[in-house]
PDB file of C-alpha atoms and ligand atoms in Angstrom:
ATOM      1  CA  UNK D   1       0.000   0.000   0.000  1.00 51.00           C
ATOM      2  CA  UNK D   2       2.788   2.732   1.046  1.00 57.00           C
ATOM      3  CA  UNK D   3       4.468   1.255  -2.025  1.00 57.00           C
ATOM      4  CA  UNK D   4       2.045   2.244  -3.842  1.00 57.00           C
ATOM      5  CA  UNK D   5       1.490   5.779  -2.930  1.00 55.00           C
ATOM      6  CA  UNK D   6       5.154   6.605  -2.782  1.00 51.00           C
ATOM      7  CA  UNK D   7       5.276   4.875  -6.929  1.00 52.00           C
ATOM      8  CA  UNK D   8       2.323   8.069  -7.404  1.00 81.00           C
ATOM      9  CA  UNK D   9       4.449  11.133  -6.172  1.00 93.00           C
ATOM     10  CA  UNK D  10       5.121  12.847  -9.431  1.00 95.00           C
ATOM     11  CA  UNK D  11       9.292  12.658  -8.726  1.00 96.00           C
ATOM     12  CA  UNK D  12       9.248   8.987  -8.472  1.00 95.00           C
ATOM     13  CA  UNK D  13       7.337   8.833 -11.723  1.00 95.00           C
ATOM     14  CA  UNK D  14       9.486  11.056 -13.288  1.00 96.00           C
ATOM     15  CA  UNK D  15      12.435   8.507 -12.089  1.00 96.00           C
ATOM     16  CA  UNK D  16      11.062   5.927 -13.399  1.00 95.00           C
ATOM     17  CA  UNK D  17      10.660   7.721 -16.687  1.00 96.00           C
ATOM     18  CA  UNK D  18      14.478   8.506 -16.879  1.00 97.00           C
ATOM     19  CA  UNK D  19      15.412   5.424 -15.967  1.00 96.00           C
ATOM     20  CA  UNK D  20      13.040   3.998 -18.501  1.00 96.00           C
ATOM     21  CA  UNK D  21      14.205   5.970 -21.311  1.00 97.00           C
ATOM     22  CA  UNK D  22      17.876   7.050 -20.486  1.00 95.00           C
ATOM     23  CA  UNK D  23      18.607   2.834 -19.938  1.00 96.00           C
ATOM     24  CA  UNK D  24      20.392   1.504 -16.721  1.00 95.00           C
ATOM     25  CA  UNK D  25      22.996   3.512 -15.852  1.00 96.00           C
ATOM     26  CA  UNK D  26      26.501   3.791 -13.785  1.00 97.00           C
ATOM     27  CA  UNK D  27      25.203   7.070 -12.561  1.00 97.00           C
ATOM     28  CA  UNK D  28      22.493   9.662 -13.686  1.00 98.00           C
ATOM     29  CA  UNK D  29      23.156  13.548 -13.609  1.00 97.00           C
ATOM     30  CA  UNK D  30      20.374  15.867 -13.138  1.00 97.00           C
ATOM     31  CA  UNK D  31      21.052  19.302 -13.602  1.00 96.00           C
ATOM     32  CA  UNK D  32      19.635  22.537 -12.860  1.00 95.00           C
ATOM     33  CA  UNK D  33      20.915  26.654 -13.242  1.00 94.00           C
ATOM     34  CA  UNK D  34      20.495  29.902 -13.606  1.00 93.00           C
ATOM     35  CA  UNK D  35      22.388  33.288 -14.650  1.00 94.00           C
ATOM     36  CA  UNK D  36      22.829  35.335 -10.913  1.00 95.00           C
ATOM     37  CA  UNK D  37      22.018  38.646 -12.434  1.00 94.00           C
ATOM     38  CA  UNK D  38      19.946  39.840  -9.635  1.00 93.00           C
ATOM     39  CA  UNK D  39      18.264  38.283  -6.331  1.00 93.00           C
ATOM     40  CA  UNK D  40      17.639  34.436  -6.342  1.00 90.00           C
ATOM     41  CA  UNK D  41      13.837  34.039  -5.500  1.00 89.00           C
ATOM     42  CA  UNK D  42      11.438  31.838  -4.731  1.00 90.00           C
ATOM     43  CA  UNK D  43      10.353  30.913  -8.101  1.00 90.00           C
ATOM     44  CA  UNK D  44      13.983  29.848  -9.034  1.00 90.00           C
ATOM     45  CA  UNK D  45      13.816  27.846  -5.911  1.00 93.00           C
ATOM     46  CA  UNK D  46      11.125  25.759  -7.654  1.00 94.00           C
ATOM     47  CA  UNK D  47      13.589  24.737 -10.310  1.00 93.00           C
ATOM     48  CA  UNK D  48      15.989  23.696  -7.670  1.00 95.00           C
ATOM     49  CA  UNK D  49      13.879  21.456  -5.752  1.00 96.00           C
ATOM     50  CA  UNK D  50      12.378  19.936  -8.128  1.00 97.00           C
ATOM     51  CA  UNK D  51      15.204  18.418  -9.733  1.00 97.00           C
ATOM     52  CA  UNK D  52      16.561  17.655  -6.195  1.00 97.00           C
ATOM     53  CA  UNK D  53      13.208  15.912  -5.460  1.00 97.00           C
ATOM     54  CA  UNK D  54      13.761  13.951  -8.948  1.00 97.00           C
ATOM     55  CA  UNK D  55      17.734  13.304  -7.319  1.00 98.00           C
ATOM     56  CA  UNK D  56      16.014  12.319  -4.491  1.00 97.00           C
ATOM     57  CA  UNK D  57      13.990   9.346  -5.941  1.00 97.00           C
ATOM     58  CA  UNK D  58      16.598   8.364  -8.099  1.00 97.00           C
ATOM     59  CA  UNK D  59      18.500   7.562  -5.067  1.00 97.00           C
ATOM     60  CA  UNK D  60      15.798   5.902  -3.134  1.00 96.00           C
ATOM     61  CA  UNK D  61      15.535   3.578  -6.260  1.00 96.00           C
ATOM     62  CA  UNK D  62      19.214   2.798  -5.461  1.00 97.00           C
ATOM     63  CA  UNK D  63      21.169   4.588  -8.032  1.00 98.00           C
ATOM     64  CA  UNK D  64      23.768   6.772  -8.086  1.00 98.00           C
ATOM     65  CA  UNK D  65      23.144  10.486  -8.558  1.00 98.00           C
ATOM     66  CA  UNK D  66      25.157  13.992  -9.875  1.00 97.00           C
ATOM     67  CA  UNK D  67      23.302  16.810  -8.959  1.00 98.00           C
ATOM     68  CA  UNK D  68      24.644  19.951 -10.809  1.00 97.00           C
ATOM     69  CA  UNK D  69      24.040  23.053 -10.500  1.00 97.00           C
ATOM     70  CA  UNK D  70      25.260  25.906 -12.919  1.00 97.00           C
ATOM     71  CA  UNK D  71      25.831  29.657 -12.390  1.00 98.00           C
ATOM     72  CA  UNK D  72      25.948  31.386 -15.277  1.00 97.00           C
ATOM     73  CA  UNK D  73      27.875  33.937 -14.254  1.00 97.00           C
ATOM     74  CA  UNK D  74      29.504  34.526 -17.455  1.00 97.00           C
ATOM     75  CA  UNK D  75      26.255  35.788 -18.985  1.00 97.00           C
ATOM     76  CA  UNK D  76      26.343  39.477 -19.923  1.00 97.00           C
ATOM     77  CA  UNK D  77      24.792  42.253 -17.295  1.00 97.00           C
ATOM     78  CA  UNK D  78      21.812  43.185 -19.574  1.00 97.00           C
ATOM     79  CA  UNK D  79      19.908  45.624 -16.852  1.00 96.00           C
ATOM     80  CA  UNK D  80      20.372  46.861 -13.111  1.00 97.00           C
ATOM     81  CA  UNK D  81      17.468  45.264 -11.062  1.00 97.00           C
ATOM     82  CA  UNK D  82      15.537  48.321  -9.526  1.00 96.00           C
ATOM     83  CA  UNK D  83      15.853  46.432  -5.778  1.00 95.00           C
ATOM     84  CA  UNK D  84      20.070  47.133  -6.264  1.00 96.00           C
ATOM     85  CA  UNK D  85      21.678  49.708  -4.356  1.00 96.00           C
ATOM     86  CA  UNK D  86      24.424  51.567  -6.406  1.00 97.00           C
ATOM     87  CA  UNK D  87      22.364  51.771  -9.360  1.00 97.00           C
ATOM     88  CA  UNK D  88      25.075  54.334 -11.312  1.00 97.00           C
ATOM     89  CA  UNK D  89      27.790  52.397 -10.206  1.00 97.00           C
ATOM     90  CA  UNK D  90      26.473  48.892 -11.591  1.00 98.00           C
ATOM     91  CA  UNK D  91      25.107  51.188 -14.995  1.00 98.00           C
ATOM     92  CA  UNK D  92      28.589  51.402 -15.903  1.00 97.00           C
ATOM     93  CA  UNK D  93      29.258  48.011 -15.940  1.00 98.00           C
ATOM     94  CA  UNK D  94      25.954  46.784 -18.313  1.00 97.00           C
ATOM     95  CA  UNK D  95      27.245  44.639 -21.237  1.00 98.00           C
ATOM     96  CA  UNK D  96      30.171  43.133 -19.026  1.00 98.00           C
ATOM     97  CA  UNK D  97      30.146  39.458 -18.064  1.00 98.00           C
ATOM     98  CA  UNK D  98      28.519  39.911 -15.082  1.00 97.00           C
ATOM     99  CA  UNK D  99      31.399  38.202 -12.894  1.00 97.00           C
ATOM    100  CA  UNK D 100      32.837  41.197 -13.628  1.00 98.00           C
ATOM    101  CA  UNK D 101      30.671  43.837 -12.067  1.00 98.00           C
ATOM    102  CA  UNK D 102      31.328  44.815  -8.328  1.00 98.00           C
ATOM    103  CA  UNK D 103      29.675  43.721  -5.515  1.00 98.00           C
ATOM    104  CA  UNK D 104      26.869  46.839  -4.334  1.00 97.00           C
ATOM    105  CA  UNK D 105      27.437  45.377  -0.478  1.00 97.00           C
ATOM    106  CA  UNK D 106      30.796  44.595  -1.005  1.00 97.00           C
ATOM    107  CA  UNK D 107      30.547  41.575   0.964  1.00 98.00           C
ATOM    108  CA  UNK D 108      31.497  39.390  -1.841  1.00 98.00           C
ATOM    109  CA  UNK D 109      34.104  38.949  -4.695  1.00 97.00           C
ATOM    110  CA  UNK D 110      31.625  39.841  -7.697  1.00 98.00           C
ATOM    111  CA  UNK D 111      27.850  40.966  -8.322  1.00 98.00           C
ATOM    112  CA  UNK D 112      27.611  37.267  -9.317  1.00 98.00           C
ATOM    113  CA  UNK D 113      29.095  36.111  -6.628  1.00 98.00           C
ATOM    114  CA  UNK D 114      26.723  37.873  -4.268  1.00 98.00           C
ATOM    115  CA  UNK D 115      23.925  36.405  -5.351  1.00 97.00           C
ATOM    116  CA  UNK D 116      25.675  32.551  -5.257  1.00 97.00           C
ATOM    117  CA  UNK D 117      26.528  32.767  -1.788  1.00 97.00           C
ATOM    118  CA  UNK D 118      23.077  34.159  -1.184  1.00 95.00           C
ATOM    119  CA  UNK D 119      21.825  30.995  -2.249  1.00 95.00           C
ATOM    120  CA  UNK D 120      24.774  28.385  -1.518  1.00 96.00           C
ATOM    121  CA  UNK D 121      24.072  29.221   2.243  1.00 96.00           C
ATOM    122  CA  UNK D 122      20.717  28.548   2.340  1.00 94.00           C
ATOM    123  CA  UNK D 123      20.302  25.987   0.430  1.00 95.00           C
ATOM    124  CA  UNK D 124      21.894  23.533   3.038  1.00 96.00           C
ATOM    125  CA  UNK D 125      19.229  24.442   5.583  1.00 95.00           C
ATOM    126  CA  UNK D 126      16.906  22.889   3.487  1.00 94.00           C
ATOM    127  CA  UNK D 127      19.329  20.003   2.853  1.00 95.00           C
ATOM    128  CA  UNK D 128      19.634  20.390  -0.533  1.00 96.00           C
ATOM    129  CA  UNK D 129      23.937  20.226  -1.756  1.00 94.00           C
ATOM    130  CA  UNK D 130      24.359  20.368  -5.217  1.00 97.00           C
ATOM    131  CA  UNK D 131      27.696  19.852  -6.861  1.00 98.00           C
ATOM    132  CA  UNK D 132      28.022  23.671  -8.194  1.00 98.00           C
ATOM    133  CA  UNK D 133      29.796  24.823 -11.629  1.00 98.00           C
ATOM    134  CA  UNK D 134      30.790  28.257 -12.076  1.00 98.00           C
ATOM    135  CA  UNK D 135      30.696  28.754 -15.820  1.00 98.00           C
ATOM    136  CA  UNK D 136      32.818  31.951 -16.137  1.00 98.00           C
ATOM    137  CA  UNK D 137      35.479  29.609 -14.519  1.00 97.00           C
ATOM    138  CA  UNK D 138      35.126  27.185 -17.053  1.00 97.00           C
ATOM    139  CA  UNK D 139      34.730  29.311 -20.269  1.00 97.00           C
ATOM    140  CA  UNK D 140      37.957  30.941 -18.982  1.00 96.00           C
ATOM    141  CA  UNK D 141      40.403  28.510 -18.380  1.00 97.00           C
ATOM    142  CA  UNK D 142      39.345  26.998 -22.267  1.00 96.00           C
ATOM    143  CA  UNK D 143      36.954  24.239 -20.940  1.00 97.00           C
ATOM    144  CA  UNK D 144      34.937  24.455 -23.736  1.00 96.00           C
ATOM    145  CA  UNK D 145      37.217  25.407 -26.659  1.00 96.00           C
ATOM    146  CA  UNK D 146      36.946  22.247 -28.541  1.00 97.00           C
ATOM    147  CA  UNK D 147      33.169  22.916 -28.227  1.00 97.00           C
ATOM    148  CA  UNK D 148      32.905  25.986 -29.211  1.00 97.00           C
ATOM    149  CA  UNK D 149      35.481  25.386 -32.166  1.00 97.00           C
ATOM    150  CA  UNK D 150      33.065  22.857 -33.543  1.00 97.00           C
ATOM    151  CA  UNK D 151      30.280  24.925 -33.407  1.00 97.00           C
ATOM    152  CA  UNK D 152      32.231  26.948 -35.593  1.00 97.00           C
ATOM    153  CA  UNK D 153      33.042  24.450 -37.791  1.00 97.00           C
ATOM    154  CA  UNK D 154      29.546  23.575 -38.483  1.00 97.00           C
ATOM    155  CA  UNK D 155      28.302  26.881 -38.351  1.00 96.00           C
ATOM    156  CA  UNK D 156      26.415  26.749 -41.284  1.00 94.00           C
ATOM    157  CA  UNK D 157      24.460  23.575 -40.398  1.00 96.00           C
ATOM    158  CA  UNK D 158      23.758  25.515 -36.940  1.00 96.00           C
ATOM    159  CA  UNK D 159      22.440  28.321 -38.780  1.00 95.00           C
ATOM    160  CA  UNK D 160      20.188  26.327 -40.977  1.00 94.00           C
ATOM    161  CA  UNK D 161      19.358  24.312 -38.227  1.00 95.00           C
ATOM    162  CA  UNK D 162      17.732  27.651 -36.021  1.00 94.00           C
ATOM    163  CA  UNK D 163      16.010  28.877 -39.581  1.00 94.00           C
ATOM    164  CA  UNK D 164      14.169  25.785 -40.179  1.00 94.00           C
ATOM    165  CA  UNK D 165      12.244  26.841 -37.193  1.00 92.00           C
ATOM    166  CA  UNK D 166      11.881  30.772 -37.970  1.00 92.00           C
ATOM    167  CA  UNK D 167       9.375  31.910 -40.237  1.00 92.00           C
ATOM    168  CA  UNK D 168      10.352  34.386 -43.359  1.00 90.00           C
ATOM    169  CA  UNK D 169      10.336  37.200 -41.198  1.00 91.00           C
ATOM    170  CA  UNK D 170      12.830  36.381 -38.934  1.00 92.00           C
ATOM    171  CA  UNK D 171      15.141  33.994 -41.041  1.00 92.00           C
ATOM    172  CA  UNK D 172      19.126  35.200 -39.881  1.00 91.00           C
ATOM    173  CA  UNK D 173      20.595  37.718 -42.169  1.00 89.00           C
ATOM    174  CA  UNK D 174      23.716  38.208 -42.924  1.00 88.00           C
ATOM    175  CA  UNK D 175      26.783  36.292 -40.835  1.00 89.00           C
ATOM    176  CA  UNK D 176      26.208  34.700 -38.095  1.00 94.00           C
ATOM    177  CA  UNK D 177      28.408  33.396 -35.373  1.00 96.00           C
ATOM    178  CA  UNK D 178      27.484  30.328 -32.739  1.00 96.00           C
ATOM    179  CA  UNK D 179      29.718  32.598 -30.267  1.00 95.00           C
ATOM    180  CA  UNK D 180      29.500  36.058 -28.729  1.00 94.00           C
ATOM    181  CA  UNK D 181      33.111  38.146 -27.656  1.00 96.00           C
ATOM    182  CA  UNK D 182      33.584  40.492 -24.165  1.00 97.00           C
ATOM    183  CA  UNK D 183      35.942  43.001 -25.708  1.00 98.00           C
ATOM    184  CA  UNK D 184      39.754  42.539 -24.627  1.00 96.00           C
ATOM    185  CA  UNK D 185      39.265  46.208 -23.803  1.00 97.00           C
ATOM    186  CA  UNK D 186      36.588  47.471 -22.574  1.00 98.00           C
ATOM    187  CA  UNK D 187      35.166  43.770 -21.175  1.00 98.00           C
ATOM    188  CA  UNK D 188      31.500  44.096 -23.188  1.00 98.00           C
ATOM    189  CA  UNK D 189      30.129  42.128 -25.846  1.00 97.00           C
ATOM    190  CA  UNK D 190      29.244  45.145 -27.971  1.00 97.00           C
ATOM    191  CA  UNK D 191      31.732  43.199 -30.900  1.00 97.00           C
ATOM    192  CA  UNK D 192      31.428  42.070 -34.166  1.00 96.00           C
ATOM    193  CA  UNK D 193      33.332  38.930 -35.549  1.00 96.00           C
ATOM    194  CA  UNK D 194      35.314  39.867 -38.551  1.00 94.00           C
ATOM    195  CA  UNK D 195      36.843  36.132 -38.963  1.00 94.00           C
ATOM    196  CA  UNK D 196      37.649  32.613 -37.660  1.00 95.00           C
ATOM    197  CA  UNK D 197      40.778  31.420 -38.970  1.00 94.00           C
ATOM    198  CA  UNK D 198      39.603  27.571 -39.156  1.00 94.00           C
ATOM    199  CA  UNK D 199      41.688  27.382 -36.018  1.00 94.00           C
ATOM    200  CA  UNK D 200      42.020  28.738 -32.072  1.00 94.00           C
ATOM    201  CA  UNK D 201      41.664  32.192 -33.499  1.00 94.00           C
ATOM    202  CA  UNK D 202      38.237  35.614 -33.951  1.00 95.00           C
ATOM    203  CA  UNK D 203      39.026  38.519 -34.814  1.00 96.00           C
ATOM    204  CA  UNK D 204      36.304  41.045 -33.721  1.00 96.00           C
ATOM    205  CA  UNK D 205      36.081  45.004 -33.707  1.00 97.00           C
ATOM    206  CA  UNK D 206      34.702  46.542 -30.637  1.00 97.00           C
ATOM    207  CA  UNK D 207      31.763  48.636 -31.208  1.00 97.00           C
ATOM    208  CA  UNK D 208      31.894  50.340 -27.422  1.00 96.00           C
ATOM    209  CA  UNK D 209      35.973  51.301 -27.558  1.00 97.00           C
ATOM    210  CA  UNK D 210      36.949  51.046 -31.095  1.00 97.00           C
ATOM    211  CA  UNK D 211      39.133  47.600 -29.894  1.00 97.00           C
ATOM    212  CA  UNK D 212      40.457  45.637 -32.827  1.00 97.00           C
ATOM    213  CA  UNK D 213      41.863  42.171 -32.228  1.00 95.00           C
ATOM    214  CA  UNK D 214      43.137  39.027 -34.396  1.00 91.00           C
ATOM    215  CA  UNK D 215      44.183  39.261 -37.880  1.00 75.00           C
ATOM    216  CA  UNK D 216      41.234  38.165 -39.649  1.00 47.00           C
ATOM    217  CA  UNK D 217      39.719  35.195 -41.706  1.00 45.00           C
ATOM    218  CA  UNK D 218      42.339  35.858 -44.593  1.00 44.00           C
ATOM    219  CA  UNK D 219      45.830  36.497 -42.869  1.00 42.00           C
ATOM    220  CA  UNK D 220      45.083  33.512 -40.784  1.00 42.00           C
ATOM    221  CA  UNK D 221      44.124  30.927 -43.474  1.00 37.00           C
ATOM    222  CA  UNK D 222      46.372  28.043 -43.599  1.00 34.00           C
TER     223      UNK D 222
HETATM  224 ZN1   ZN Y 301      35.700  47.442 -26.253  1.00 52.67          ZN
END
């Protein structure tokens, strides 16, 4: 009977449905994230414990489980959240990753960072540990090169890919890059891409500071 009831909560279902489709596995990852561009609320909360609930049931059915959990904190700042204090301050530093914008309390190492720990301490009180990833980390030390360099090298089947979906108004004109650049310079993503040269290597113009940087498609060619 208490069998029973537990197989109806909808996280045991859903389980059972990755375990069903996904095959038996050495260990299942369930992932969640967001971008910490302003306070963590409630409704992201939802998203967190509901894949912990999932983790949860996963490991009652004996497996193993990842939880991850991803900040985004190389995202661009797109807008100042009205309920931040030091609203000039943190208007200079819109179009910037936003692990690059300062702290308002300066309590913490970033903006971005602020709003982790926010969340990272509470979370435990509620005993919910995720494994967390901090993707501004990653992008910078070249985690994801190799991905990024074959999303350039099948651009054009990306491209064709996002326009089989878009209707004749919004097909993509002109160029289009599977990759946005923070200016060398001035750290904002105000750039164009001028060239890939098939290798480790954009060159973009800056459109905020007038920054140049790479040689170009041509120069680079092998
Ligand atoms: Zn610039």
């Amino acid at each position: 009977m208490d069998k029973q009831r537990e197989a109806s909560h909808w996280a045991d279902e859903t389980a059972a449905k990755i375990i069903r489709e996904k095959g038996e596995k050495e260990q299942y990852t369930c992932a969640s994230g967001i971008t910490p561009s302003g306070t963590v609320h409630i409704g992201n909360f939802r998203e967190i414990i509901s894949v912990d609930l999932v983790a949860r049931a996963l490991r009652d059915m004996g497996k193993k489980v990842r939880f991850i959990y991803s900040w985004d904190d190389y995202d661009v700042f797109r807008k100042v959240p009205k309920n931040m204090p030091k609203q000039d301050e943190l208007q200079s530093y819109l179009r910037f990753p936003i692990t690059m914008a300062p702290d308002p309390w300066d309590r913490d190492a970033s903006y971005a960072r602020h709003h982790e720990v926010d969340v990272e301490t509470m979370l435990p009180f509620v005993g919910i540990q995720p494994e967390y990833l901090y993707q501004a980390e990653r992008y910078r030390s070249s985690r994801y090169a190799g991905g990024i360099r074959k999303a350039l090298e099948h651009r054009d089947t990306l491209k064709s890919i996002l326009d089989k979906f878009r209707d004749e108004d919004h097909k993509i004109q002109g160029e289009w890059w599977p990759v946005s650049i923070f200016c060398d310079t001035c750290n904002r993503d105000d750039t164009d891409i001028d060239g890939w040269d098939g290798d480790w290597g954009l060159s973009y113009h800056c459109n905020a500071c007038g920054h140049k940087e790479g040689g170009g498609r041509k120069e680079h060619m092998k």
